[in-house]
């Protein structure tokens, strides 16, 4: 069996601004609108489809596996944007990155409170 995640819907108060935020941080471009969605396609083929939501948004977690070089570039964008970042998903280690599994990782929030993460090694893959 070959199962792959194709897309997921991301709730946002402003779908265009939220899609642009993620695209800017990751160095991507949002795709043209598709129905009620503003898609952001990740290079591995998974698409995050941003959709307007009224009321409270339940924060979700989205982790992006990146190369060491891409981590440096993306992390610089996070810092340049003045975003708060943490080494842990609970937001206890503010202003730090982690070195889990011999790689590097950082968590930061998007404008809707979704917990975004960049990592250079999948969890459980190393020391």
Tab-separated table of N, CA and C in Angstrom:
chain	number	residue	atom	x	y	z
A	1	UNK	N	0.849	-1.177	0.000
A	1	UNK	CA	0.000	0.000	0.000
A	1	UNK	C	0.893	1.239	0.000
A	2	UNK	N	0.542	2.219	-0.781
A	2	UNK	CA	1.274	3.480	-0.826
A	2	UNK	C	0.308	4.605	-0.467
A	3	UNK	N	0.398	5.090	0.772
A	3	UNK	CA	-0.488	6.140	1.241
A	3	UNK	C	0.334	7.399	1.464
A	4	UNK	N	-0.138	8.507	0.926
A	4	UNK	CA	0.546	9.787	1.098
A	4	UNK	C	-0.469	10.851	1.479
A	5	UNK	N	-0.074	11.734	2.375
A	5	UNK	CA	-0.906	12.894	2.675
A	5	UNK	C	-0.881	13.811	1.467
A	6	UNK	N	-2.057	14.209	0.979
A	6	UNK	CA	-2.158	15.058	-0.202
A	6	UNK	C	-2.402	16.514	0.171
A	7	UNK	N	-3.348	16.755	1.072
A	7	UNK	CA	-3.630	18.124	1.499
A	7	UNK	C	-4.327	18.115	2.853
A	8	UNK	N	-4.325	19.270	3.476
A	8	UNK	CA	-5.072	19.457	4.712
A	8	UNK	C	-5.625	20.870	4.701
A	9	UNK	N	-6.713	21.082	5.387
A	9	UNK	CA	-7.332	22.407	5.463
A	9	UNK	C	-6.838	23.089	6.730
A	10	UNK	N	-6.432	24.344	6.579
A	10	UNK	CA	-5.937	25.144	7.692
A	10	UNK	C	-6.912	26.299	7.917
A	11	UNK	N	-7.517	26.346	9.083
A	11	UNK	CA	-8.459	27.415	9.416
A	11	UNK	C	-7.705	28.718	9.655
A	12	UNK	N	-8.276	29.815	9.137
A	12	UNK	CA	-7.635	31.126	9.278
A	12	UNK	C	-8.690	32.225	9.314
A	13	UNK	N	-8.406	33.281	10.058
A	13	UNK	CA	-9.304	34.435	10.060
A	13	UNK	C	-9.165	35.220	8.760
A	14	UNK	N	-7.970	35.230	8.186
A	14	UNK	CA	-7.706	35.876	6.900
A	14	UNK	C	-6.886	34.895	6.081
A	15	UNK	N	-7.556	34.134	5.217
A	15	UNK	CA	-6.874	33.050	4.498
A	15	UNK	C	-5.754	33.555	3.601
A	16	UNK	N	-5.947	34.694	2.979
A	16	UNK	CA	-4.920	35.217	2.079
A	16	UNK	C	-3.674	35.623	2.862
A	17	UNK	N	-3.852	36.364	3.949
A	17	UNK	CA	-2.717	36.806	4.767
A	17	UNK	C	-2.013	35.618	5.415
A	18	UNK	N	-2.777	34.638	5.867
A	18	UNK	CA	-2.188	33.470	6.527
A	18	UNK	C	-1.399	32.615	5.548
A	19	UNK	N	-1.946	32.420	4.353
A	19	UNK	CA	-1.218	31.661	3.334
A	19	UNK	C	0.061	32.396	2.941
A	20	UNK	N	-0.022	33.708	2.816
A	20	UNK	CA	1.152	34.498	2.450
A	20	UNK	C	2.204	34.450	3.553
A	21	UNK	N	1.763	34.469	4.825
A	21	UNK	CA	2.687	34.365	5.956
A	21	UNK	C	3.516	33.093	5.854
A	22	UNK	N	2.834	31.945	5.689
A	22	UNK	CA	3.556	30.682	5.608
A	22	UNK	C	4.472	30.660	4.389
A	23	UNK	N	3.949	31.084	3.256
A	23	UNK	CA	4.747	31.087	2.029
A	23	UNK	C	5.994	31.950	2.194
A	24	UNK	N	5.845	33.119	2.788
A	24	UNK	CA	6.995	34.017	2.983
A	24	UNK	C	8.043	33.384	3.886
A	25	UNK	N	7.612	32.787	4.989
A	25	UNK	CA	8.552	32.185	5.941
A	25	UNK	C	9.292	31.018	5.293
A	26	UNK	N	8.572	30.191	4.534
A	26	UNK	CA	9.191	29.006	3.935
A	26	UNK	C	9.852	29.285	2.591
A	27	UNK	N	9.680	30.497	2.054
A	27	UNK	CA	10.280	30.823	0.759
A	27	UNK	C	9.510	30.220	-0.402
A	28	UNK	N	8.198	30.174	-0.280
A	28	UNK	CA	7.329	29.609	-1.309
A	28	UNK	C	6.380	30.685	-1.826
A	29	UNK	N	5.545	30.309	-2.775
A	29	UNK	CA	4.496	31.191	-3.279
A	29	UNK	C	3.150	30.524	-3.063
A	30	UNK	N	2.145	31.285	-2.608
A	30	UNK	CA	0.811	30.689	-2.559
A	30	UNK	C	0.339	30.402	-3.982
A	31	UNK	N	-0.489	29.385	-4.121
A	31	UNK	CA	-1.090	29.069	-5.415
A	31	UNK	C	-2.321	29.949	-5.612
A	32	UNK	N	-2.814	30.032	-6.839
A	32	UNK	CA	-4.051	30.789	-7.067
A	32	UNK	C	-5.199	30.189	-6.248
A	33	UNK	N	-6.189	31.000	-5.902
A	33	UNK	CA	-7.339	30.477	-5.149
A	33	UNK	C	-7.979	29.297	-5.869
A	34	UNK	N	-8.451	28.345	-5.071
A	34	UNK	CA	-9.145	27.172	-5.582
A	34	UNK	C	-10.400	27.015	-4.742
A	35	UNK	N	-11.549	27.346	-5.302
A	35	UNK	CA	-12.785	27.338	-4.526
A	35	UNK	C	-12.643	28.278	-3.346
A	36	UNK	N	-12.964	27.817	-2.134
A	36	UNK	CA	-12.853	28.685	-0.957
A	36	UNK	C	-11.448	28.710	-0.338
A	37	UNK	N	-10.470	28.125	-1.012
A	37	UNK	CA	-9.144	27.936	-0.430
A	37	UNK	C	-8.077	28.795	-1.093
A	38	UNK	N	-7.045	29.128	-0.298
A	38	UNK	CA	-5.782	29.658	-0.814
A	38	UNK	C	-4.746	28.578	-0.495
A	39	UNK	N	-4.300	27.831	-1.496
A	39	UNK	CA	-3.366	26.733	-1.245
A	39	UNK	C	-1.906	27.206	-1.172
A	40	UNK	N	-1.155	26.531	-0.335
A	40	UNK	CA	0.300	26.671	-0.317
A	40	UNK	C	0.836	25.258	-0.503
A	41	UNK	N	1.463	25.014	-1.654
A	41	UNK	CA	1.984	23.679	-1.931
A	41	UNK	C	3.415	23.573	-1.429
A	42	UNK	N	3.648	22.550	-0.629
A	42	UNK	CA	4.964	22.256	-0.086
A	42	UNK	C	5.699	21.415	-1.146
A	43	UNK	N	7.014	21.557	-1.280
A	43	UNK	CA	7.729	20.843	-2.346
A	43	UNK	C	7.540	19.325	-2.402
A	44	UNK	N	7.140	18.687	-1.313
A	44	UNK	CA	6.926	17.230	-1.366
A	44	UNK	C	5.536	16.870	-1.871
A	45	UNK	N	4.763	17.873	-2.327
A	45	UNK	CA	3.463	17.622	-2.923
A	45	UNK	C	2.276	17.807	-2.000
A	46	UNK	N	2.489	17.974	-0.714
A	46	UNK	CA	1.396	18.213	0.224
A	46	UNK	C	0.984	19.689	0.121
A	47	UNK	N	-0.317	19.915	0.127
A	47	UNK	CA	-0.833	21.281	0.048
A	47	UNK	C	-1.559	21.629	1.334
A	48	UNK	N	-1.271	22.824	1.856
A	48	UNK	CA	-2.031	23.362	2.974
A	48	UNK	C	-3.036	24.334	2.371
A	49	UNK	N	-4.318	24.012	2.505
A	49	UNK	CA	-5.398	24.810	1.925
A	49	UNK	C	-5.984	25.714	3.005
A	50	UNK	N	-5.681	27.000	2.909
A	50	UNK	CA	-6.171	27.962	3.892
A	50	UNK	C	-7.613	28.334	3.576
A	51	UNK	N	-8.450	28.292	4.616
A	51	UNK	CA	-9.874	28.578	4.472
A	51	UNK	C	-10.317	29.508	5.595
A	52	UNK	N	-11.161	30.478	5.251
A	52	UNK	CA	-11.678	31.422	6.247
A	52	UNK	C	-12.479	30.685	7.308
A	53	UNK	N	-12.302	31.128	8.548
A	53	UNK	CA	-13.051	30.572	9.667
A	53	UNK	C	-13.537	31.708	10.547
A	54	UNK	N	-14.761	31.629	10.975
A	54	UNK	CA	-15.306	32.601	11.913
A	54	UNK	C	-15.107	32.099	13.334
A	55	UNK	N	-15.041	33.009	14.270
A	55	UNK	CA	-14.946	32.623	15.676
A	55	UNK	C	-13.571	32.117	16.047
A	56	UNK	N	-13.530	31.360	17.119
A	56	UNK	CA	-12.265	30.831	17.625
A	56	UNK	C	-11.706	29.766	16.688
A	57	UNK	N	-10.391	29.750	16.582
A	57	UNK	CA	-9.703	28.737	15.798
A	57	UNK	C	-8.944	27.832	16.760
A	58	UNK	N	-9.155	26.544	16.638
A	58	UNK	CA	-8.407	25.591	17.449
A	58	UNK	C	-7.015	25.452	16.849
A	59	UNK	N	-5.974	25.817	17.604
A	59	UNK	CA	-4.617	25.726	17.060
A	59	UNK	C	-4.245	24.292	16.696
A	60	UNK	N	-3.616	24.154	15.555
A	60	UNK	CA	-3.105	22.884	15.079
A	60	UNK	C	-1.576	22.963	15.023
A	61	UNK	N	-0.945	21.827	14.799
A	61	UNK	CA	0.511	21.772	14.701
A	61	UNK	C	0.896	21.304	13.304
A	62	UNK	N	1.806	22.048	12.666
A	62	UNK	CA	2.304	21.702	11.340
A	62	UNK	C	3.824	21.741	11.392
A	63	UNK	N	4.458	20.593	11.108
A	63	UNK	CA	5.915	20.484	11.158
A	63	UNK	C	6.454	20.323	9.740
A	64	UNK	N	7.549	21.013	9.457
A	64	UNK	CA	8.159	20.996	8.131
A	64	UNK	C	9.594	20.499	8.246
A	65	UNK	N	9.886	19.394	7.569
A	65	UNK	CA	11.225	18.836	7.534
A	65	UNK	C	12.006	19.586	6.465
A	66	UNK	N	13.120	20.192	6.862
A	66	UNK	CA	13.916	21.024	5.954
A	66	UNK	C	15.382	20.616	6.030
A	67	UNK	N	16.149	21.000	5.021
A	67	UNK	CA	17.591	20.727	5.038
A	67	UNK	C	18.270	21.676	6.024
A	68	UNK	N	19.512	21.384	6.336
A	68	UNK	CA	20.281	22.270	7.220
A	68	UNK	C	20.375	23.681	6.632
A	69	UNK	N	20.665	23.775	5.327
A	69	UNK	CA	20.760	25.099	4.682
A	69	UNK	C	19.423	25.819	4.706
A	70	UNK	N	18.339	25.086	4.413
A	70	UNK	CA	17.014	25.708	4.450
A	70	UNK	C	16.646	26.138	5.867
A	71	UNK	N	17.061	25.362	6.867
A	71	UNK	CA	16.798	25.759	8.250
A	71	UNK	C	17.410	27.132	8.510
A	72	UNK	N	18.664	27.307	8.108
A	72	UNK	CA	19.327	28.599	8.328
A	72	UNK	C	18.554	29.732	7.671
A	73	UNK	N	18.120	29.517	6.433
A	73	UNK	CA	17.400	30.555	5.697
A	73	UNK	C	16.050	30.849	6.336
A	74	UNK	N	15.302	29.806	6.641
A	74	UNK	CA	13.980	29.986	7.239
A	74	UNK	C	14.095	30.587	8.632
A	75	UNK	N	15.048	30.101	9.412
A	75	UNK	CA	15.226	30.633	10.768
A	75	UNK	C	15.598	32.111	10.715
A	76	UNK	N	16.376	32.514	9.737
A	76	UNK	CA	16.696	33.943	9.562
A	76	UNK	C	15.434	34.747	9.270
A	77	UNK	N	14.543	34.188	8.448
A	77	UNK	CA	13.278	34.885	8.157
A	77	UNK	C	12.435	35.029	9.420
A	78	UNK	N	12.416	33.992	10.246
A	78	UNK	CA	11.680	34.038	11.515
A	78	UNK	C	12.230	35.162	12.384
A	79	UNK	N	13.549	35.215	12.505
A	79	UNK	CA	14.178	36.260	13.316
A	79	UNK	C	13.963	37.648	12.706
A	80	UNK	N	14.131	37.767	11.390
A	80	UNK	CA	13.954	39.059	10.728
A	80	UNK	C	12.532	39.580	10.875
A	81	UNK	N	11.566	38.665	10.941
A	81	UNK	CA	10.165	39.057	11.111
A	81	UNK	C	9.844	39.405	12.563
A	82	UNK	N	10.811	39.206	13.462
A	82	UNK	CA	10.584	39.508	14.875
A	82	UNK	C	9.646	38.520	15.553
A	83	UNK	N	9.562	37.307	15.014
A	83	UNK	CA	8.682	36.305	15.605
A	83	UNK	C	9.324	35.677	16.830
A	84	UNK	N	8.515	35.388	17.803
A	84	UNK	CA	8.977	34.647	18.966
A	84	UNK	C	9.086	33.183	18.562
A	85	UNK	N	10.140	32.536	19.010
A	85	UNK	CA	10.326	31.123	18.702
A	85	UNK	C	10.747	30.396	19.965
A	86	UNK	N	10.547	29.083	19.937
A	86	UNK	CA	10.817	28.242	21.089
A	86	UNK	C	11.507	26.956	20.643
A	87	UNK	N	12.158	26.297	21.582
A	87	UNK	CA	12.810	25.015	21.318
A	87	UNK	C	11.870	23.844	21.563
A	88	UNK	N	10.690	24.112	22.112
A	88	UNK	CA	9.794	23.031	22.500
A	88	UNK	C	8.348	23.376	22.141
A	89	UNK	N	7.512	22.348	21.971
A	89	UNK	CA	6.125	22.596	21.572
A	89	UNK	C	5.270	23.230	22.659
A	90	UNK	N	5.754	23.200	23.890
A	90	UNK	CA	4.988	23.771	25.000
A	90	UNK	C	5.308	25.245	25.228
A	91	UNK	N	6.224	25.756	24.437
A	91	UNK	CA	6.633	27.167	24.507
A	91	UNK	C	7.228	27.525	25.868
A	92	UNK	N	8.054	26.641	26.392
A	92	UNK	CA	8.752	26.911	27.651
A	92	UNK	C	10.162	27.447	27.423
A	93	UNK	N	10.795	27.046	26.324
A	93	UNK	CA	12.198	27.419	26.070
A	93	UNK	C	12.249	28.492	24.981
A	94	UNK	N	11.829	29.685	25.376
A	94	UNK	CA	11.736	30.828	24.463
A	94	UNK	C	13.122	31.283	24.012
A	95	UNK	N	13.220	31.636	22.733
A	95	UNK	CA	14.470	32.164	22.196
A	95	UNK	C	15.551	31.121	22.002
A	96	UNK	N	15.170	29.832	22.015
A	96	UNK	CA	16.127	28.741	21.834
A	96	UNK	C	15.674	27.859	20.682
A	97	UNK	N	16.620	27.099	20.128
A	97	UNK	CA	16.277	26.029	19.206
A	97	UNK	C	16.651	24.717	19.884
A	98	UNK	N	16.114	23.604	19.364
A	98	UNK	CA	16.470	22.302	19.935
A	98	UNK	C	17.444	21.590	19.008
A	99	UNK	N	18.035	20.533	19.538
A	99	UNK	CA	18.983	19.708	18.775
A	99	UNK	C	18.569	18.238	18.866
A	100	UNK	N	17.272	18.016	18.810
A	100	UNK	CA	16.731	16.662	18.918
A	100	UNK	C	17.219	15.790	17.762
A	101	UNK	N	17.548	14.566	18.081
A	101	UNK	CA	17.990	13.567	17.093
A	101	UNK	C	19.199	14.022	16.295
A	102	UNK	N	20.008	14.901	16.880
A	102	UNK	CA	21.206	15.376	16.208
A	102	UNK	C	20.953	16.444	15.157
A	103	UNK	N	19.742	16.937	15.085
A	103	UNK	CA	19.407	17.994	14.130
A	103	UNK	C	19.104	19.291	14.846
A	104	UNK	N	18.343	20.133	14.188
A	104	UNK	CA	17.909	21.395	14.790
A	104	UNK	C	16.416	21.572	14.560
A	105	UNK	N	15.778	22.243	15.505
A	105	UNK	CA	14.350	22.491	15.382
A	105	UNK	C	13.946	23.744	16.109
A	106	UNK	N	12.864	24.343	15.631
A	106	UNK	CA	12.306	25.531	16.274
A	106	UNK	C	10.803	25.572	16.023
A	107	UNK	N	10.089	26.104	16.989
A	107	UNK	CA	8.642	26.275	16.923
A	107	UNK	C	8.328	27.763	16.890
A	108	UNK	N	7.283	28.126	16.148
A	108	UNK	CA	6.811	29.508	16.111
A	108	UNK	C	5.335	29.482	15.747
A	109	UNK	N	4.624	30.546	16.078
A	109	UNK	CA	3.187	30.600	15.826
A	109	UNK	C	2.881	31.400	14.574
A	110	UNK	N	1.807	30.994	13.890
A	110	UNK	CA	1.326	31.788	12.764
A	110	UNK	C	0.296	32.794	13.294
A	111	UNK	N	-0.231	33.671	12.454
A	111	UNK	CA	-1.158	34.702	12.939
A	111	UNK	C	-2.437	34.163	13.575
A	112	UNK	N	-2.770	32.896	13.345
A	112	UNK	CA	-3.987	32.307	13.907
A	112	UNK	C	-3.723	31.461	15.142
A	113	UNK	N	-2.459	31.395	15.567
A	113	UNK	CA	-2.101	30.613	16.734
A	113	UNK	C	-1.711	29.179	16.424
A	114	UNK	N	-1.653	28.809	15.137
A	114	UNK	CA	-1.176	27.470	14.794
A	114	UNK	C	0.300	27.374	15.154
A	115	UNK	N	0.684	26.225	15.693
A	115	UNK	CA	2.047	25.983	16.150
A	115	UNK	C	2.841	25.378	14.986
A	116	UNK	N	3.713	26.173	14.371
A	116	UNK	CA	4.516	25.727	13.244
A	116	UNK	C	5.889	25.305	13.738
A	117	UNK	N	6.487	24.348	13.039
A	117	UNK	CA	7.780	23.807	13.450
A	117	UNK	C	8.633	23.554	12.217
A	118	UNK	N	9.900	23.888	12.324
A	118	UNK	CA	10.875	23.486	11.317
A	118	UNK	C	11.884	22.566	12.009
A	119	UNK	N	12.197	21.440	11.337
A	119	UNK	CA	13.159	20.479	11.878
A	119	UNK	C	14.064	19.994	10.751
A	120	UNK	N	15.275	19.628	11.128
A	120	UNK	CA	16.214	19.111	10.121
A	120	UNK	C	16.331	17.593	10.180
A	121	UNK	N	15.827	16.972	11.207
A	121	UNK	CA	15.846	15.503	11.340
A	121	UNK	C	14.470	15.055	11.833
A	122	UNK	N	13.896	14.015	11.232
A	122	UNK	CA	12.636	13.486	11.767
A	122	UNK	C	12.849	12.980	13.189
A	123	UNK	N	11.841	13.130	14.029
A	123	UNK	CA	11.956	12.654	15.391
A	123	UNK	C	12.125	11.146	15.415
A	124	UNK	N	13.050	10.677	16.249
A	124	UNK	CA	13.358	9.268	16.358
A	124	UNK	C	14.382	8.779	15.345
A	125	UNK	N	14.975	9.704	14.579
A	125	UNK	CA	15.896	9.280	13.510
A	125	UNK	C	17.359	9.280	13.903
A	126	UNK	N	17.682	9.784	15.077
A	126	UNK	CA	19.102	9.880	15.410
A	126	UNK	C	19.348	9.817	16.902
A	127	UNK	N	20.496	10.398	17.285
A	127	UNK	CA	20.924	10.335	18.686
A	127	UNK	C	20.160	11.269	19.575
